[in-house]
Amino acid sequence: MPDRVDGPSLRANFLRQAARYPSRPAVVVRGAVRSYAELDERARRWATILVENCPDRPERVGLFAYRSETAYTGTLAALFAGAACVPLNPTFPAEKTAAMIRAADLDALVVDRTCMAQLPQIADDLAGTCLLAPDSTAADDAPVPVIGAAELEQVRPLASLPPLTPDDTAYLLFTSGSTGTPKGVPVTHGNATHFVDVMSTRYAARPEDRFSQTFDQTFDLSVFDLFMAWSNGACVYAMSPVDLLAPITFVNRHELTIWFSVPSVPAQMLRRRTLAAGSMPTLRWSLCCGEPLTQRCAEAWQAAAAGSVVENLYGPTELTIACFVHRWNPVESRDLCRNSVVPIGRAYPHPAASSRSTLPARSP
């Protein structure tokens, strides 16, 4: 095979900002703040384990974690090891998770404390898989051998990262499988970084920005939150399901500047009568995607975040997160609504190319 060379990648985007802003906060989870330098160092340690414990270069690393430091660090560790990140949904039945593990042909799996209890149900499909359990201790009763916190702390951070090309898969997401077998959708680094570059320009992302993180990582919209922040030296604030019940408190406590969620979040706030006018003054962008956005929700959110621009995004996972957008205008948009639903708008001027439609074959 010819030598591979580094090219645009989500990993490279993070590394540039980590070198430029090592002390700036990169992620906040349940009040715990991790700087770019801290996140970089920890992910490199995990990447060392991934590289050293896989017979060949790891190609697909599963992420069985939920809105935790382990989840976000594991995402970077997979990329640092030169592998694609494969998020798994802990709310799915065990048999569906097992089917995804088999389909993805994982080399390794990162598991957090929340998901450890589910390991016995999928243990048969983890034979030969390198298992990282950063939240576990030697006393943990795991059904399969795991590499725990003590071992991870003893290894040196991976200094020389395996090269990546734009054609390498950055992440692999599975559909819910509601109409049959879950389908794996791989998205390349080239597609993902193109999307992030276009969005960074559109939204003028800057290091001072504070992004919400409302999505599970099995939802491709989470990539927007994480890598829009990490490609611009900004910080992402992970929200728990409880936080989403009272998001205004969270937004104001952390002075978020960029909000992104499914429209059902403002819808439930309207039902609870908690979406008060002028209640979120720090937001400068308010984005919705993933479900139809109603006119009523758009109007109420615009009033609550009067200093922000409200946009409705649309796009399938296969086309890299989003490809259509409508900017809400309090005067003009009302006439464009149909059945009280905000339009999906027009295609971005520079949409990302389509991702692969099938899982890439393993390297020979």
mmCIF file of C-alpha atoms in Angstrom:
data_model
loop_
_atom_site.group_PDB
_atom_site.id
_atom_site.type_symbol
_atom_site.label_atom_id
_atom_site.label_comp_id
_atom_site.label_asym_id
_atom_site.label_seq_id
_atom_site.Cartn_x
_atom_site.Cartn_y
_atom_site.Cartn_z
ATOM 1 C CA MET A 1 0.000 0.000 0.000
ATOM 2 C CA PRO A 2 1.229 3.549 -0.628
ATOM 3 C CA ASP A 3 2.114 5.652 2.374
ATOM 4 C CA ARG A 4 -0.873 7.460 3.842
ATOM 5 C CA VAL A 5 -0.618 11.159 4.549
ATOM 6 C CA ASP A 6 -2.548 13.361 6.922
ATOM 7 C CA GLY A 7 -5.332 15.473 5.479
ATOM 8 C CA PRO A 8 -8.349 17.382 6.788
ATOM 9 C CA SER A 9 -9.949 15.536 9.714
ATOM 10 C CA LEU A 10 -12.046 16.170 12.794
ATOM 11 C CA ARG A 11 -8.994 15.082 14.791
ATOM 12 C CA ALA A 12 -6.772 17.696 13.169
ATOM 13 C CA ASN A 13 -9.360 20.378 13.903
ATOM 14 C CA PHE A 14 -9.295 19.530 17.613
ATOM 15 C CA LEU A 15 -5.500 19.294 17.756
ATOM 16 C CA ARG A 16 -5.073 22.751 16.231
ATOM 17 C CA GLN A 17 -7.262 24.298 18.899
ATOM 18 C CA ALA A 18 -5.628 22.275 21.692
ATOM 19 C CA ALA A 19 -2.246 23.640 20.625
ATOM 20 C CA ARG A 20 -3.600 27.177 20.354
ATOM 21 C CA TYR A 21 -5.771 27.253 23.486
ATOM 22 C CA PRO A 22 -4.525 24.527 25.881
ATOM 23 C CA SER A 23 -5.957 26.150 29.002
ATOM 24 C CA ARG A 24 -9.358 27.058 27.586
ATOM 25 C CA PRO A 25 -12.316 24.849 28.605
ATOM 26 C CA ALA A 26 -13.214 22.259 25.972
ATOM 27 C CA VAL A 27 -16.092 20.419 27.643
ATOM 28 C CA VAL A 28 -18.230 20.752 30.760
ATOM 29 C CA VAL A 29 -20.049 17.656 32.063
ATOM 30 C CA ARG A 30 -22.123 17.831 35.243
ATOM 31 C CA GLY A 31 -20.111 20.808 36.422
ATOM 32 C CA ALA A 32 -16.713 19.197 35.751
ATOM 33 C CA VAL A 33 -14.615 21.370 33.451
ATOM 34 C CA ARG A 34 -11.942 19.834 31.219
ATOM 35 C CA SER A 35 -9.506 22.024 29.319
ATOM 36 C CA TYR A 36 -8.248 21.301 25.830
ATOM 37 C CA ALA A 37 -4.908 20.184 27.282
ATOM 38 C CA GLU A 38 -6.563 17.861 29.802
ATOM 39 C CA LEU A 39 -8.872 16.332 27.221
ATOM 40 C CA ASP A 40 -6.009 15.917 24.756
ATOM 41 C CA GLU A 41 -3.767 14.181 27.311
ATOM 42 C CA ARG A 42 -6.459 11.823 28.547
ATOM 43 C CA ALA A 43 -7.604 10.852 25.059
ATOM 44 C CA ARG A 44 -4.003 10.139 24.072
ATOM 45 C CA ARG A 45 -3.634 7.732 27.003
ATOM 46 C CA TRP A 46 -6.694 5.815 25.906
ATOM 47 C CA ALA A 47 -5.477 5.861 22.324
ATOM 48 C CA THR A 48 -2.239 4.206 23.466
ATOM 49 C CA ILE A 49 -4.253 1.319 24.878
ATOM 50 C CA LEU A 50 -6.327 1.057 21.708
ATOM 51 C CA VAL A 51 -3.258 0.935 19.473
ATOM 52 C CA GLU A 52 -1.266 -1.448 21.671
ATOM 53 C CA ASN A 53 -4.081 -3.899 22.331
ATOM 54 C CA CYS A 54 -5.379 -4.301 18.790
ATOM 55 C CA PRO A 55 -3.433 -6.690 16.513
ATOM 56 C CA ASP A 56 -3.546 -4.147 13.696
ATOM 57 C CA ARG A 57 -4.411 -0.478 13.627
ATOM 58 C CA PRO A 58 -7.926 -0.218 15.117
ATOM 59 C CA GLU A 59 -10.490 0.728 12.502
ATOM 60 C CA ARG A 60 -13.760 0.920 14.468
ATOM 61 C CA VAL A 61 -14.063 1.762 18.141
ATOM 62 C CA GLY A 62 -17.473 1.446 19.772
ATOM 63 C CA LEU A 63 -18.668 4.004 22.287
ATOM 64 C CA PHE A 64 -21.075 2.546 24.818
ATOM 65 C CA ALA A 65 -21.466 5.632 26.979
ATOM 66 C CA TYR A 66 -24.071 8.257 27.747
ATOM 67 C CA ARG A 67 -23.486 12.011 28.148
ATOM 68 C CA SER A 68 -20.369 11.453 30.275
ATOM 69 C CA GLU A 69 -16.729 12.495 30.335
ATOM 70 C CA THR A 70 -15.962 8.965 29.180
ATOM 71 C CA ALA A 71 -18.254 9.426 26.170
ATOM 72 C CA TYR A 72 -16.577 12.610 24.964
ATOM 73 C CA THR A 73 -13.025 11.506 25.760
ATOM 74 C CA GLY A 74 -13.704 8.175 24.064
ATOM 75 C CA THR A 75 -14.770 9.975 20.887
ATOM 76 C CA LEU A 76 -11.391 11.678 20.665
ATOM 77 C CA ALA A 77 -9.478 8.556 21.718
ATOM 78 C CA ALA A 78 -10.951 6.650 18.774
ATOM 79 C CA LEU A 79 -9.929 9.409 16.363
ATOM 80 C CA PHE A 80 -6.473 9.694 17.945
ATOM 81 C CA ALA A 81 -5.998 5.951 17.377
ATOM 82 C CA GLY A 82 -6.855 6.450 13.696
ATOM 83 C CA ALA A 83 -10.189 4.677 14.039
ATOM 84 C CA ALA A 84 -13.798 5.558 13.341
ATOM 85 C CA CYS A 85 -16.028 6.228 16.356
ATOM 86 C CA VAL A 86 -19.162 4.049 16.544
ATOM 87 C CA PRO A 87 -21.644 5.334 19.177
ATOM 88 C CA LEU A 88 -24.090 2.774 20.596
ATOM 89 C CA ASN A 89 -27.382 3.635 22.244
ATOM 90 C CA PRO A 90 -27.729 2.334 25.825
ATOM 91 C CA THR A 91 -31.512 2.719 25.637
ATOM 92 C CA PHE A 92 -31.796 0.134 22.859
ATOM 93 C CA PRO A 93 -32.615 -3.500 23.677
ATOM 94 C CA ALA A 94 -29.536 -5.665 24.205
ATOM 95 C CA GLU A 95 -30.206 -7.754 21.091
ATOM 96 C CA LYS A 96 -30.228 -4.619 18.918
ATOM 97 C CA THR A 97 -26.969 -3.396 20.466
ATOM 98 C CA ALA A 98 -25.415 -6.815 19.882
ATOM 99 C CA ALA A 99 -26.507 -6.728 16.232
ATOM 100 C CA MET A 100 -24.848 -3.338 15.798
ATOM 101 C CA ILE A 101 -21.631 -4.596 17.382
ATOM 102 C CA ARG A 102 -21.553 -7.501 14.955
ATOM 103 C CA ALA A 103 -22.354 -5.320 11.956
ATOM 104 C CA ALA A 104 -19.698 -2.758 12.850
ATOM 105 C CA ASP A 105 -17.069 -5.465 13.443
ATOM 106 C CA LEU A 106 -15.588 -3.489 16.336
ATOM 107 C CA ASP A 107 -11.931 -3.667 17.301
ATOM 108 C CA ALA A 108 -12.544 -2.060 20.689
ATOM 109 C CA LEU A 109 -15.305 -0.743 22.927
ATOM 110 C CA VAL A 110 -15.216 2.141 25.411
ATOM 111 C CA VAL A 111 -17.758 1.695 28.216
ATOM 112 C CA ASP A 112 -18.754 4.162 30.912
ATOM 113 C CA ARG A 113 -20.200 3.532 34.353
ATOM 114 C CA THR A 114 -23.784 3.898 33.159
ATOM 115 C CA CYS A 115 -23.451 1.114 30.588
ATOM 116 C CA MET A 116 -21.291 -1.356 32.531
ATOM 117 C CA ALA A 117 -24.381 -3.140 33.849
ATOM 118 C CA GLN A 118 -25.398 -4.047 30.283
ATOM 119 C CA LEU A 119 -22.135 -5.840 29.450
ATOM 120 C CA PRO A 120 -23.364 -9.305 30.542
ATOM 121 C CA GLN A 121 -26.153 -9.118 27.936
ATOM 122 C CA ILE A 122 -23.751 -8.449 25.052
ATOM 123 C CA ALA A 123 -20.691 -10.314 26.334
ATOM 124 C CA ASP A 124 -20.950 -13.091 23.723
ATOM 125 C CA ASP A 125 -20.459 -10.532 20.944
ATOM 126 C CA LEU A 126 -17.400 -8.961 22.570
ATOM 127 C CA ALA A 127 -15.023 -11.915 22.314
ATOM 128 C CA GLY A 128 -11.630 -10.681 21.180
ATOM 129 C CA THR A 129 -12.669 -7.035 21.509
ATOM 130 C CA CYS A 130 -10.439 -4.660 23.464
ATOM 131 C CA LEU A 131 -12.630 -3.214 26.251
ATOM 132 C CA LEU A 132 -11.814 0.085 27.931
ATOM 133 C CA ALA A 133 -13.738 0.841 31.111
ATOM 134 C CA PRO A 134 -12.223 4.120 32.379
ATOM 135 C CA ASP A 135 -14.769 4.396 35.202
ATOM 136 C CA SER A 136 -14.125 0.886 36.544
ATOM 137 C CA THR A 137 -11.747 -0.375 39.207
ATOM 138 C CA ALA A 138 -10.118 -3.745 39.744
ATOM 139 C CA ALA A 139 -12.968 -4.628 42.109
ATOM 140 C CA ASP A 140 -15.602 -4.259 39.449
ATOM 141 C CA ASP A 141 -17.265 -7.561 38.571
ATOM 142 C CA ALA A 142 -17.157 -7.367 34.779
ATOM 143 C CA PRO A 143 -18.374 -10.364 32.739
ATOM 144 C CA VAL A 144 -15.472 -9.926 30.295
ATOM 145 C CA PRO A 145 -11.879 -8.703 30.817
ATOM 146 C CA VAL A 146 -11.668 -4.918 30.790
ATOM 147 C CA ILE A 147 -8.882 -2.360 30.961
ATOM 148 C CA GLY A 148 -9.826 -0.135 33.862
ATOM 149 C CA ALA A 149 -8.881 3.206 35.367
ATOM 150 C CA ALA A 150 -5.662 2.060 37.055
ATOM 151 C CA GLU A 151 -4.158 0.683 33.841
ATOM 152 C CA LEU A 152 -5.205 3.705 31.821
ATOM 153 C CA GLU A 153 -3.465 6.040 34.251
ATOM 154 C CA GLN A 154 -0.178 4.139 33.957
ATOM 155 C CA VAL A 155 0.255 4.351 30.183
ATOM 156 C CA ARG A 156 1.961 7.171 28.366
ATOM 157 C CA PRO A 157 -0.055 9.432 26.072
ATOM 158 C CA LEU A 158 0.229 8.435 22.424
ATOM 159 C CA ALA A 159 2.735 10.876 20.938
ATOM 160 C CA SER A 160 2.699 9.764 17.305
ATOM 161 C CA LEU A 161 -0.839 9.450 15.983
ATOM 162 C CA PRO A 162 -1.637 7.133 13.053
ATOM 163 C CA PRO A 163 -2.118 9.147 9.856
ATOM 164 C CA LEU A 164 -5.583 9.927 8.519
ATOM 165 C CA THR A 165 -6.860 10.868 5.086
ATOM 166 C CA PRO A 166 -10.077 12.697 4.161
ATOM 167 C CA ASP A 167 -11.446 9.383 2.842
ATOM 168 C CA ASP A 168 -11.109 7.656 6.205
ATOM 169 C CA THR A 169 -14.336 7.138 8.143
ATOM 170 C CA ALA A 170 -14.716 9.592 11.040
ATOM 171 C CA TYR A 171 -17.827 8.086 12.573
ATOM 172 C CA LEU A 172 -20.352 5.360 11.911
ATOM 173 C CA LEU A 173 -23.941 5.913 13.042
ATOM 174 C CA PHE A 174 -26.730 3.369 13.055
ATOM 175 C CA THR A 175 -30.339 4.093 12.226
ATOM 176 C CA SER A 176 -32.897 3.068 14.837
ATOM 177 C CA GLY A 177 -33.957 0.021 12.851
ATOM 178 C CA SER A 178 -37.625 0.824 13.388
ATOM 179 C CA THR A 179 -38.433 -0.504 9.911
ATOM 180 C CA GLY A 180 -36.045 -3.445 10.013
ATOM 181 C CA THR A 181 -32.361 -4.071 10.701
ATOM 182 C CA PRO A 182 -30.412 -0.975 11.824
ATOM 183 C CA LYS A 183 -28.332 0.439 8.986
ATOM 184 C CA GLY A 184 -24.808 1.705 9.567
ATOM 185 C CA VAL A 185 -24.061 5.052 7.918
ATOM 186 C CA PRO A 186 -20.329 5.885 7.691
ATOM 187 C CA VAL A 187 -19.277 9.512 7.264
ATOM 188 C CA THR A 188 -15.762 10.425 6.179
ATOM 189 C CA HIS A 189 -13.444 13.000 7.698
ATOM 190 C CA GLY A 190 -13.529 14.899 4.419
ATOM 191 C CA ASN A 191 -17.325 15.208 4.489
ATOM 192 C CA ALA A 192 -17.472 16.058 8.184
ATOM 193 C CA THR A 193 -14.738 18.694 8.091
ATOM 194 C CA HIS A 194 -16.249 20.311 5.009
ATOM 195 C CA PHE A 195 -19.560 20.630 6.858
ATOM 196 C CA VAL A 196 -17.863 22.017 9.973
ATOM 197 C CA ASP A 197 -15.860 24.530 7.916
ATOM 198 C CA VAL A 198 -18.983 25.820 6.149
ATOM 199 C CA MET A 199 -20.944 26.030 9.394
ATOM 200 C CA SER A 200 -18.073 27.735 11.225
ATOM 201 C CA THR A 201 -18.151 30.486 8.638
ATOM 202 C CA ARG A 202 -21.938 30.731 8.590
ATOM 203 C CA TYR A 203 -22.225 31.038 12.359
ATOM 204 C CA ALA A 204 -18.956 32.937 12.888
ATOM 205 C CA ALA A 205 -17.925 30.495 15.607
ATOM 206 C CA ARG A 206 -15.263 31.814 17.973
ATOM 207 C CA PRO A 207 -13.359 30.646 21.071
ATOM 208 C CA GLU A 208 -15.683 32.579 23.380
ATOM 209 C CA ASP A 209 -18.723 30.617 22.226
ATOM 210 C CA ARG A 210 -20.478 28.169 24.518
ATOM 211 C CA PHE A 211 -22.376 25.409 22.726
ATOM 212 C CA SER A 212 -25.244 23.384 24.138
ATOM 213 C CA GLN A 213 -24.990 19.596 23.783
ATOM 214 C CA THR A 214 -28.553 18.322 23.863
ATOM 215 C CA PHE A 215 -28.236 15.298 21.567
ATOM 216 C CA ASP A 216 -27.277 11.699 22.257
ATOM 217 C CA GLN A 217 -24.118 10.779 20.379
ATOM 218 C CA THR A 218 -26.033 8.214 18.361
ATOM 219 C CA PHE A 219 -27.759 11.221 16.750
ATOM 220 C CA ASP A 220 -25.547 12.856 14.113
ATOM 221 C CA LEU A 221 -26.555 16.341 15.240
ATOM 222 C CA SER A 222 -24.271 15.795 18.241
ATOM 223 C CA VAL A 223 -21.325 16.030 15.837
ATOM 224 C CA PHE A 224 -22.294 19.647 15.153
ATOM 225 C CA ASP A 225 -22.121 20.534 18.852
ATOM 226 C CA LEU A 226 -18.857 18.763 19.611
ATOM 227 C CA PHE A 227 -16.814 19.572 16.559
ATOM 228 C CA MET A 228 -18.142 23.038 15.870
ATOM 229 C CA ALA A 229 -16.908 23.851 19.375
ATOM 230 C CA TRP A 230 -13.670 21.863 19.154
ATOM 231 C CA SER A 231 -12.820 23.202 15.695
ATOM 232 C CA ASN A 232 -13.020 26.789 16.940
ATOM 233 C CA GLY A 233 -11.482 26.684 20.423
ATOM 234 C CA ALA A 234 -14.921 26.952 22.032
ATOM 235 C CA CYS A 235 -16.538 24.916 24.817
ATOM 236 C CA VAL A 236 -19.409 22.426 24.684
ATOM 237 C CA TYR A 237 -21.770 22.028 27.645
ATOM 238 C CA ALA A 238 -23.317 18.574 27.995
ATOM 239 C CA MET A 239 -26.938 18.611 29.133
ATOM 240 C CA SER A 240 -28.548 15.779 31.044
ATOM 241 C CA PRO A 241 -32.188 14.787 30.496
ATOM 242 C CA VAL A 242 -33.003 16.650 33.721
ATOM 243 C CA ASP A 243 -31.332 19.810 32.378
ATOM 244 C CA LEU A 244 -33.507 19.568 29.276
ATOM 245 C CA LEU A 245 -36.604 19.789 31.446
ATOM 246 C CA ALA A 246 -35.539 23.282 32.508
ATOM 247 C CA PRO A 247 -33.136 24.449 29.800
ATOM 248 C CA ILE A 248 -33.496 28.168 30.506
ATOM 249 C CA THR A 249 -31.830 27.687 33.885
ATOM 250 C CA PHE A 250 -28.970 25.810 32.220
ATOM 251 C CA VAL A 251 -28.586 28.343 29.398
ATOM 252 C CA ASN A 252 -28.385 31.281 31.799
ATOM 253 C CA ARG A 253 -26.198 29.567 34.390
ATOM 254 C CA HIS A 254 -23.569 28.791 31.763
ATOM 255 C CA GLU A 255 -24.243 31.818 29.553
ATOM 256 C CA LEU A 256 -24.579 29.688 26.433
ATOM 257 C CA THR A 257 -24.257 31.478 23.113
ATOM 258 C CA ILE A 258 -25.242 28.755 20.603
ATOM 259 C CA TRP A 259 -28.253 26.535 21.169
ATOM 260 C CA PHE A 260 -29.109 23.452 19.088
ATOM 261 C CA SER A 261 -31.903 20.981 19.811
ATOM 262 C CA VAL A 262 -34.853 19.123 18.381
ATOM 263 C CA PRO A 263 -38.027 21.256 18.191
ATOM 264 C CA SER A 264 -39.699 19.116 20.846
ATOM 265 C CA VAL A 265 -37.619 20.945 23.475
ATOM 266 C CA PRO A 266 -39.271 24.342 22.898
ATOM 267 C CA ALA A 267 -42.579 22.512 22.370
ATOM 268 C CA GLN A 268 -42.505 20.968 25.841
ATOM 269 C CA MET A 269 -41.445 24.325 27.299
ATOM 270 C CA LEU A 270 -44.537 25.880 25.741
ATOM 271 C CA ARG A 271 -46.711 23.181 27.255
ATOM 272 C CA ARG A 272 -45.162 23.868 30.654
ATOM 273 C CA ARG A 273 -45.449 27.636 30.090
ATOM 274 C CA THR A 274 -41.752 28.133 30.871
ATOM 275 C CA LEU A 275 -40.678 29.777 27.593
ATOM 276 C CA ALA A 276 -40.872 33.386 28.762
ATOM 277 C CA ALA A 277 -40.025 36.374 26.588
ATOM 278 C CA GLY A 278 -36.515 37.736 27.143
ATOM 279 C CA SER A 279 -35.507 34.753 29.284
ATOM 280 C CA MET A 280 -32.335 33.743 27.354
ATOM 281 C CA PRO A 281 -30.393 36.936 26.614
ATOM 282 C CA THR A 282 -26.953 35.323 26.085
ATOM 283 C CA LEU A 283 -27.905 33.284 22.995
ATOM 284 C CA ARG A 284 -26.776 34.613 19.623
ATOM 285 C CA TRP A 285 -27.808 31.558 17.548
ATOM 286 C CA SER A 286 -30.790 29.262 18.105
ATOM 287 C CA LEU A 287 -30.935 26.185 15.866
ATOM 288 C CA CYS A 288 -33.482 23.389 15.524
ATOM 289 C CA CYS A 289 -33.338 20.176 13.517
ATOM 290 C CA GLY A 290 -34.560 16.583 13.540
ATOM 291 C CA GLU A 291 -38.316 17.209 13.712
ATOM 292 C CA PRO A 292 -40.844 19.645 12.216
ATOM 293 C CA LEU A 293 -40.546 23.081 13.818
ATOM 294 C CA THR A 294 -43.911 24.725 14.370
ATOM 295 C CA GLN A 295 -44.573 28.395 13.807
ATOM 296 C CA ARG A 296 -45.695 28.749 17.419
ATOM 297 C CA CYS A 297 -42.415 27.301 18.732
ATOM 298 C CA ALA A 298 -40.320 29.482 16.441
ATOM 299 C CA GLU A 299 -42.149 32.621 17.511
ATOM 300 C CA ALA A 300 -41.965 31.790 21.203
ATOM 301 C CA TRP A 301 -38.283 30.873 21.094
ATOM 302 C CA GLN A 302 -37.443 34.021 19.127
ATOM 303 C CA ALA A 303 -39.158 36.080 21.801
ATOM 304 C CA ALA A 304 -37.324 34.239 24.584
ATOM 305 C CA ALA A 305 -33.936 34.607 22.856
ATOM 306 C CA ALA A 306 -34.564 37.967 21.236
ATOM 307 C CA GLY A 307 -30.869 38.608 20.632
ATOM 308 C CA SER A 308 -30.405 35.388 18.670
ATOM 309 C CA VAL A 309 -31.001 34.356 15.074
ATOM 310 C CA VAL A 310 -33.365 31.383 14.820
ATOM 311 C CA GLU A 311 -32.789 28.820 12.067
ATOM 312 C CA ASN A 312 -34.528 25.594 11.105
ATOM 313 C CA LEU A 313 -32.146 22.955 9.696
ATOM 314 C CA TYR A 314 -32.894 19.767 7.788
ATOM 315 C CA GLY A 315 -30.865 16.880 6.419
ATOM 316 C CA PRO A 316 -30.458 13.087 6.557
ATOM 317 C CA THR A 317 -27.459 11.416 8.180
ATOM 318 C CA GLU A 318 -26.349 10.209 4.741
ATOM 319 C CA LEU A 319 -25.788 13.829 3.651
ATOM 320 C CA THR A 320 -23.662 14.758 6.688
ATOM 321 C CA ILE A 321 -25.862 16.285 9.382
ATOM 322 C CA ALA A 322 -27.800 19.002 7.506
ATOM 323 C CA CYS A 323 -28.112 20.354 3.970
ATOM 324 C CA PHE A 324 -31.149 22.700 4.079
ATOM 325 C CA VAL A 325 -31.796 25.744 6.256
ATOM 326 C CA HIS A 326 -34.482 28.375 6.793
ATOM 327 C CA ARG A 327 -33.721 31.535 8.737
ATOM 328 C CA TRP A 328 -36.759 32.603 10.747
ATOM 329 C CA ASN A 329 -37.999 36.091 9.983
ATOM 330 C CA PRO A 330 -40.804 37.284 12.283
ATOM 331 C CA VAL A 331 -42.526 39.050 9.389
ATOM 332 C CA GLU A 332 -41.801 37.046 6.234
ATOM 333 C CA SER A 333 -41.636 33.496 7.609
ATOM 334 C CA ARG A 334 -45.255 33.402 8.759
ATOM 335 C CA ASP A 335 -46.476 33.483 5.156
ATOM 336 C CA LEU A 336 -44.100 30.661 4.212
ATOM 337 C CA CYS A 337 -45.380 28.261 6.880
ATOM 338 C CA ARG A 338 -47.640 25.431 5.757
ATOM 339 C CA ASN A 339 -49.956 23.748 8.263
ATOM 340 C CA SER A 340 -48.242 25.941 10.880
ATOM 341 C CA VAL A 341 -44.873 24.281 10.182
ATOM 342 C CA VAL A 342 -41.726 26.272 9.427
ATOM 343 C CA PRO A 343 -40.202 25.415 6.013
ATOM 344 C CA ILE A 344 -36.898 23.570 5.727
ATOM 345 C CA GLY A 345 -35.715 26.343 3.434
ATOM 346 C CA ARG A 346 -33.038 26.150 0.794
ATOM 347 C CA ALA A 347 -29.914 24.074 0.319
ATOM 348 C CA TYR A 348 -26.707 25.408 1.801
ATOM 349 C CA PRO A 349 -24.579 27.077 -0.877
ATOM 350 C CA HIS A 350 -21.728 24.629 -0.266
ATOM 351 C CA PRO A 351 -23.257 21.371 1.024
ATOM 352 C CA ALA A 352 -21.050 18.497 2.137
ATOM 353 C CA ALA A 353 -20.757 15.620 -0.282
ATOM 354 C CA SER A 354 -22.710 12.467 0.423
ATOM 355 C CA SER A 355 -21.203 10.002 2.855
ATOM 356 C CA ARG A 356 -20.575 6.402 1.907
ATOM 357 C CA SER A 357 -23.785 4.410 1.666
ATOM 358 C CA THR A 358 -22.175 1.194 2.904
ATOM 359 C CA LEU A 359 -19.668 0.201 5.544
ATOM 360 C CA PRO A 360 -16.126 0.403 4.161
ATOM 361 C CA ALA A 361 -14.261 -2.878 3.926
ATOM 362 C CA ARG A 362 -11.444 -3.501 6.338
ATOM 363 C CA SER A 363 -7.996 -2.526 5.166
ATOM 364 C CA PRO A 364 -6.039 -5.460 3.758
#
